């Protein structure tokens, strides 16, 4: 496993969380009343939102919806998430 | 709408299905209820299980152990004739 810097670690956490959400989503589609599934989704959704907010504050927006609009449109003034080596 | 429990047990509870008419018939009646129509595909109903940790899940490609079926090719079919 490569040594990840803080930014990459945070991104990896976001990826883990978002994958868990996608899986829970698929499960809940066929089990809409399953309490464990709902609880699992809610837990990871909360974590996902916190991580995304932290990442946006520290390193810039991951989605355009997170772009700041005071003084400058950070979506284009900071490197895009897929420009890995950049920021 | 039948609740989840009823649906689950109806599909998997096969105590009441009577055995094959012709005694000579060697084929087992299988795990399905007697009224299950033939020539239809059935997928067992997935039940929640303790999921993998999120980081493990991302590597395994699923959060559910019972869905974690990596393709293992050769080892799956010992010395299969692959010419």
mmCIF file of C-alpha atoms in Angstrom:
data_model
loop_
_atom_site.group_PDB
_atom_site.id
_atom_site.type_symbol
_atom_site.label_atom_id
_atom_site.label_comp_id
_atom_site.label_asym_id
_atom_site.label_seq_id
_atom_site.Cartn_x
_atom_site.Cartn_y
_atom_site.Cartn_z
ATOM 1 C CA UNK A 1 0.000 0.000 0.000
ATOM 2 C CA UNK A 2 1.579 3.345 -0.990
ATOM 3 C CA UNK A 3 2.122 5.928 1.746
ATOM 4 C CA UNK A 4 -0.725 8.391 1.469
ATOM 5 C CA UNK A 5 -0.478 12.010 2.486
ATOM 6 C CA UNK A 6 -3.294 13.562 4.469
ATOM 7 C CA UNK A 7 -5.141 14.702 1.381
ATOM 8 C CA UNK A 8 -4.975 11.266 -0.210
ATOM 9 C CA UNK A 9 -5.980 9.630 3.056
ATOM 10 C CA UNK A 10 -9.032 11.844 3.267
ATOM 11 C CA UNK A 11 -9.909 11.116 -0.354
ATOM 12 C CA UNK A 12 -9.551 7.371 0.313
ATOM 13 C CA UNK A 13 -11.894 7.667 3.291
ATOM 14 C CA UNK A 14 -14.406 9.470 1.092
ATOM 15 C CA UNK A 15 -14.116 6.762 -1.526
ATOM 16 C CA UNK A 16 -14.623 4.037 1.078
ATOM 17 C CA UNK A 17 -17.649 5.787 2.463
ATOM 18 C CA UNK A 18 -19.225 6.531 -0.876
ATOM 19 C CA UNK A 19 -18.786 2.927 -1.964
ATOM 20 C CA UNK A 20 -20.471 1.698 1.214
ATOM 21 C CA UNK A 21 -23.347 4.069 0.473
ATOM 22 C CA UNK A 22 -23.715 2.781 -3.063
ATOM 23 C CA UNK A 23 -23.830 -0.783 -1.815
ATOM 24 C CA UNK A 24 -26.361 0.072 0.874
ATOM 25 C CA UNK A 25 -28.407 1.895 -1.748
ATOM 26 C CA UNK A 26 -28.595 -1.206 -3.937
ATOM 27 C CA UNK A 27 -29.550 -3.350 -0.955
ATOM 28 C CA UNK A 28 -32.203 -0.907 0.246
ATOM 29 C CA UNK A 29 -33.744 -0.785 -3.217
ATOM 30 C CA UNK A 30 -34.882 -4.359 -2.664
ATOM 31 C CA UNK A 31 -35.178 -4.211 1.109
ATOM 32 C CA UNK A 32 -36.720 -0.770 1.746
ATOM 33 C CA UNK A 33 -37.836 -1.531 5.283
ATOM 34 C CA UNK A 34 -34.767 -3.323 6.561
ATOM 35 C CA UNK A 35 -33.832 -1.489 9.786
ATOM 36 C CA UNK A 36 -30.199 -2.596 9.768
ATOM 37 C CA UNK A 37 -29.761 -1.464 6.185
ATOM 38 C CA UNK A 38 -31.362 1.900 6.874
ATOM 39 C CA UNK A 39 -29.220 2.416 9.934
ATOM 40 C CA UNK A 40 -26.087 1.465 8.004
ATOM 41 C CA UNK A 41 -26.916 3.961 5.258
ATOM 42 C CA UNK A 42 -27.711 6.777 7.701
ATOM 43 C CA UNK A 43 -24.476 6.220 9.598
ATOM 44 C CA UNK A 44 -22.297 6.287 6.499
ATOM 45 C CA UNK A 45 -24.190 9.180 4.952
ATOM 46 C CA UNK A 46 -23.464 11.337 7.984
ATOM 47 C CA UNK A 47 -19.789 10.370 7.864
ATOM 48 C CA UNK A 48 -19.674 10.978 4.101
ATOM 49 C CA UNK A 49 -21.110 14.480 4.447
ATOM 50 C CA UNK A 50 -18.612 15.371 7.169
ATOM 51 C CA UNK A 51 -15.677 14.055 5.144
ATOM 52 C CA UNK A 52 -16.782 15.874 2.014
ATOM 53 C CA UNK A 53 -17.163 19.127 3.924
ATOM 54 C CA UNK A 54 -13.715 18.705 5.469
ATOM 55 C CA UNK A 55 -12.124 17.940 2.118
ATOM 56 C CA UNK A 56 -13.764 20.932 0.458
ATOM 57 C CA UNK A 57 -12.625 23.249 3.244
ATOM 58 C CA UNK A 58 -9.068 21.954 3.214
ATOM 59 C CA UNK A 59 -8.360 21.146 -0.416
ATOM 60 C CA UNK A 60 -11.106 22.596 -2.506
ATOM 61 C CA UNK A 61 -14.382 21.336 -3.969
ATOM 62 C CA UNK A 62 -14.816 17.738 -5.122
ATOM 63 C CA UNK A 63 -18.128 18.496 -6.758
ATOM 64 C CA UNK A 64 -19.087 21.756 -8.354
ATOM 65 C CA UNK A 65 -21.828 22.063 -5.769
ATOM 66 C CA UNK A 66 -19.133 22.554 -3.153
ATOM 67 C CA UNK A 67 -17.534 25.409 -4.969
ATOM 68 C CA UNK A 68 -17.184 28.584 -2.960
ATOM 69 C CA UNK A 69 -18.821 31.658 -4.430
ATOM 70 C CA UNK A 70 -17.355 34.404 -2.294
ATOM 71 C CA UNK A 71 -14.759 36.396 -4.283
ATOM 72 C CA UNK A 72 -13.903 33.551 -6.655
ATOM 73 C CA UNK A 73 -15.370 30.440 -8.207
ATOM 74 C CA UNK A 74 -13.057 27.917 -6.614
ATOM 75 C CA UNK A 75 -14.296 25.147 -8.902
ATOM 76 C CA UNK A 76 -12.040 26.417 -11.664
ATOM 77 C CA UNK A 77 -9.453 28.281 -9.604
ATOM 78 C CA UNK A 78 -8.334 25.173 -7.711
ATOM 79 C CA UNK A 79 -7.126 21.977 -9.389
ATOM 80 C CA UNK A 80 -9.847 19.455 -10.155
ATOM 81 C CA UNK A 81 -9.963 16.321 -7.969
ATOM 82 C CA UNK A 82 -8.886 14.181 -10.904
ATOM 83 C CA UNK A 83 -5.755 16.281 -11.397
ATOM 84 C CA UNK A 84 -4.140 14.092 -8.804
ATOM 85 C CA UNK A 85 -0.682 15.484 -8.454
ATOM 86 C CA UNK A 86 -1.798 19.083 -8.509
ATOM 87 C CA UNK A 87 -2.986 20.682 -5.294
ATOM 88 C CA UNK B 1 -48.911 -7.066 0.508
ATOM 89 C CA UNK B 2 -47.437 -10.163 2.206
ATOM 90 C CA UNK B 3 -44.906 -8.939 4.734
ATOM 91 C CA UNK B 4 -41.262 -9.709 4.275
ATOM 92 C CA UNK B 5 -41.295 -12.558 6.803
ATOM 93 C CA UNK B 6 -44.201 -14.372 5.142
ATOM 94 C CA UNK B 7 -42.650 -14.047 1.674
ATOM 95 C CA UNK B 8 -39.330 -15.302 2.987
ATOM 96 C CA UNK B 9 -40.784 -18.387 4.685
ATOM 97 C CA UNK B 10 -43.152 -19.167 1.819
ATOM 98 C CA UNK B 11 -40.182 -19.321 -0.525
ATOM 99 C CA UNK B 12 -37.924 -21.347 1.716
ATOM 100 C CA UNK B 13 -40.356 -23.403 3.769
ATOM 101 C CA UNK B 14 -40.699 -26.595 1.761
ATOM 102 C CA UNK B 15 -42.021 -28.943 4.428
ATOM 103 C CA UNK B 16 -45.478 -29.090 2.961
ATOM 104 C CA UNK B 17 -44.553 -30.095 -0.588
ATOM 105 C CA UNK B 18 -45.568 -33.705 -1.208
ATOM 106 C CA UNK B 19 -43.108 -36.004 -2.837
ATOM 107 C CA UNK B 20 -43.040 -36.936 -6.472
ATOM 108 C CA UNK B 21 -46.115 -38.884 -7.669
ATOM 109 C CA UNK B 22 -44.303 -41.709 -9.320
ATOM 110 C CA UNK B 23 -42.417 -43.530 -6.564
ATOM 111 C CA UNK B 24 -39.743 -44.514 -9.099
ATOM 112 C CA UNK B 25 -39.004 -40.883 -9.753
ATOM 113 C CA UNK B 26 -35.483 -40.449 -8.303
ATOM 114 C CA UNK B 27 -35.368 -36.683 -8.692
ATOM 115 C CA UNK B 28 -35.522 -34.761 -5.387
ATOM 116 C CA UNK B 29 -38.413 -32.285 -5.129
ATOM 117 C CA UNK B 30 -35.891 -29.542 -4.373
ATOM 118 C CA UNK B 31 -36.105 -26.650 -1.953
ATOM 119 C CA UNK B 32 -39.078 -24.926 -3.531
ATOM 120 C CA UNK B 33 -42.720 -25.029 -2.346
ATOM 121 C CA UNK B 34 -45.014 -27.389 -4.280
ATOM 122 C CA UNK B 35 -46.848 -24.556 -5.989
ATOM 123 C CA UNK B 36 -43.661 -23.118 -7.514
ATOM 124 C CA UNK B 37 -44.182 -22.883 -11.307
ATOM 125 C CA UNK B 38 -41.678 -24.719 -13.482
ATOM 126 C CA UNK B 39 -39.330 -23.116 -16.028
ATOM 127 C CA UNK B 40 -38.839 -19.950 -14.006
ATOM 128 C CA UNK B 41 -35.587 -18.654 -12.564
ATOM 129 C CA UNK B 42 -35.498 -17.903 -8.833
ATOM 130 C CA UNK B 43 -32.997 -15.833 -6.902
ATOM 131 C CA UNK B 44 -32.821 -16.442 -3.156
ATOM 132 C CA UNK B 45 -33.886 -13.399 -1.142
ATOM 133 C CA UNK B 46 -30.824 -11.657 0.296
ATOM 134 C CA UNK B 47 -30.829 -11.188 4.050
ATOM 135 C CA UNK B 48 -28.828 -8.511 5.868
ATOM 136 C CA UNK B 49 -25.513 -9.619 7.315
ATOM 137 C CA UNK B 50 -22.771 -7.816 9.176
ATOM 138 C CA UNK B 51 -21.049 -5.848 6.419
ATOM 139 C CA UNK B 52 -17.312 -5.586 5.814
ATOM 140 C CA UNK B 53 -15.521 -2.519 7.119
ATOM 141 C CA UNK B 54 -15.791 0.219 4.513
ATOM 142 C CA UNK B 55 -12.131 0.090 3.462
ATOM 143 C CA UNK B 56 -12.246 -3.690 3.080
ATOM 144 C CA UNK B 57 -15.522 -3.411 1.190
ATOM 145 C CA UNK B 58 -14.015 -1.092 -1.409
ATOM 146 C CA UNK B 59 -11.265 -3.621 -2.121
ATOM 147 C CA UNK B 60 -13.592 -6.601 -2.165
ATOM 148 C CA UNK B 61 -16.144 -4.824 -4.320
ATOM 149 C CA UNK B 62 -19.021 -5.446 -1.944
ATOM 150 C CA UNK B 63 -19.993 -4.857 1.672
ATOM 151 C CA UNK B 64 -21.617 -8.279 1.896
ATOM 152 C CA UNK B 65 -19.476 -11.358 2.507
ATOM 153 C CA UNK B 66 -21.984 -13.621 0.789
ATOM 154 C CA UNK B 67 -21.737 -11.555 -2.410
ATOM 155 C CA UNK B 68 -17.948 -11.584 -2.371
ATOM 156 C CA UNK B 69 -17.309 -14.114 -5.153
ATOM 157 C CA UNK B 70 -13.951 -13.417 -6.803
ATOM 158 C CA UNK B 71 -13.278 -15.163 -10.086
ATOM 159 C CA UNK B 72 -10.690 -17.778 -9.200
ATOM 160 C CA UNK B 73 -10.582 -19.468 -12.621
ATOM 161 C CA UNK B 74 -8.272 -22.500 -12.669
ATOM 162 C CA UNK B 75 -8.490 -23.300 -8.988
ATOM 163 C CA UNK B 76 -12.285 -23.313 -9.217
ATOM 164 C CA UNK B 77 -12.224 -26.168 -11.656
ATOM 165 C CA UNK B 78 -9.304 -28.427 -10.719
ATOM 166 C CA UNK B 79 -7.244 -29.376 -13.819
ATOM 167 C CA UNK B 80 -10.098 -28.365 -16.111
ATOM 168 C CA UNK B 81 -9.429 -29.189 -19.743
ATOM 169 C CA UNK B 82 -8.774 -25.658 -21.032
ATOM 170 C CA UNK B 83 -7.247 -26.478 -24.413
#
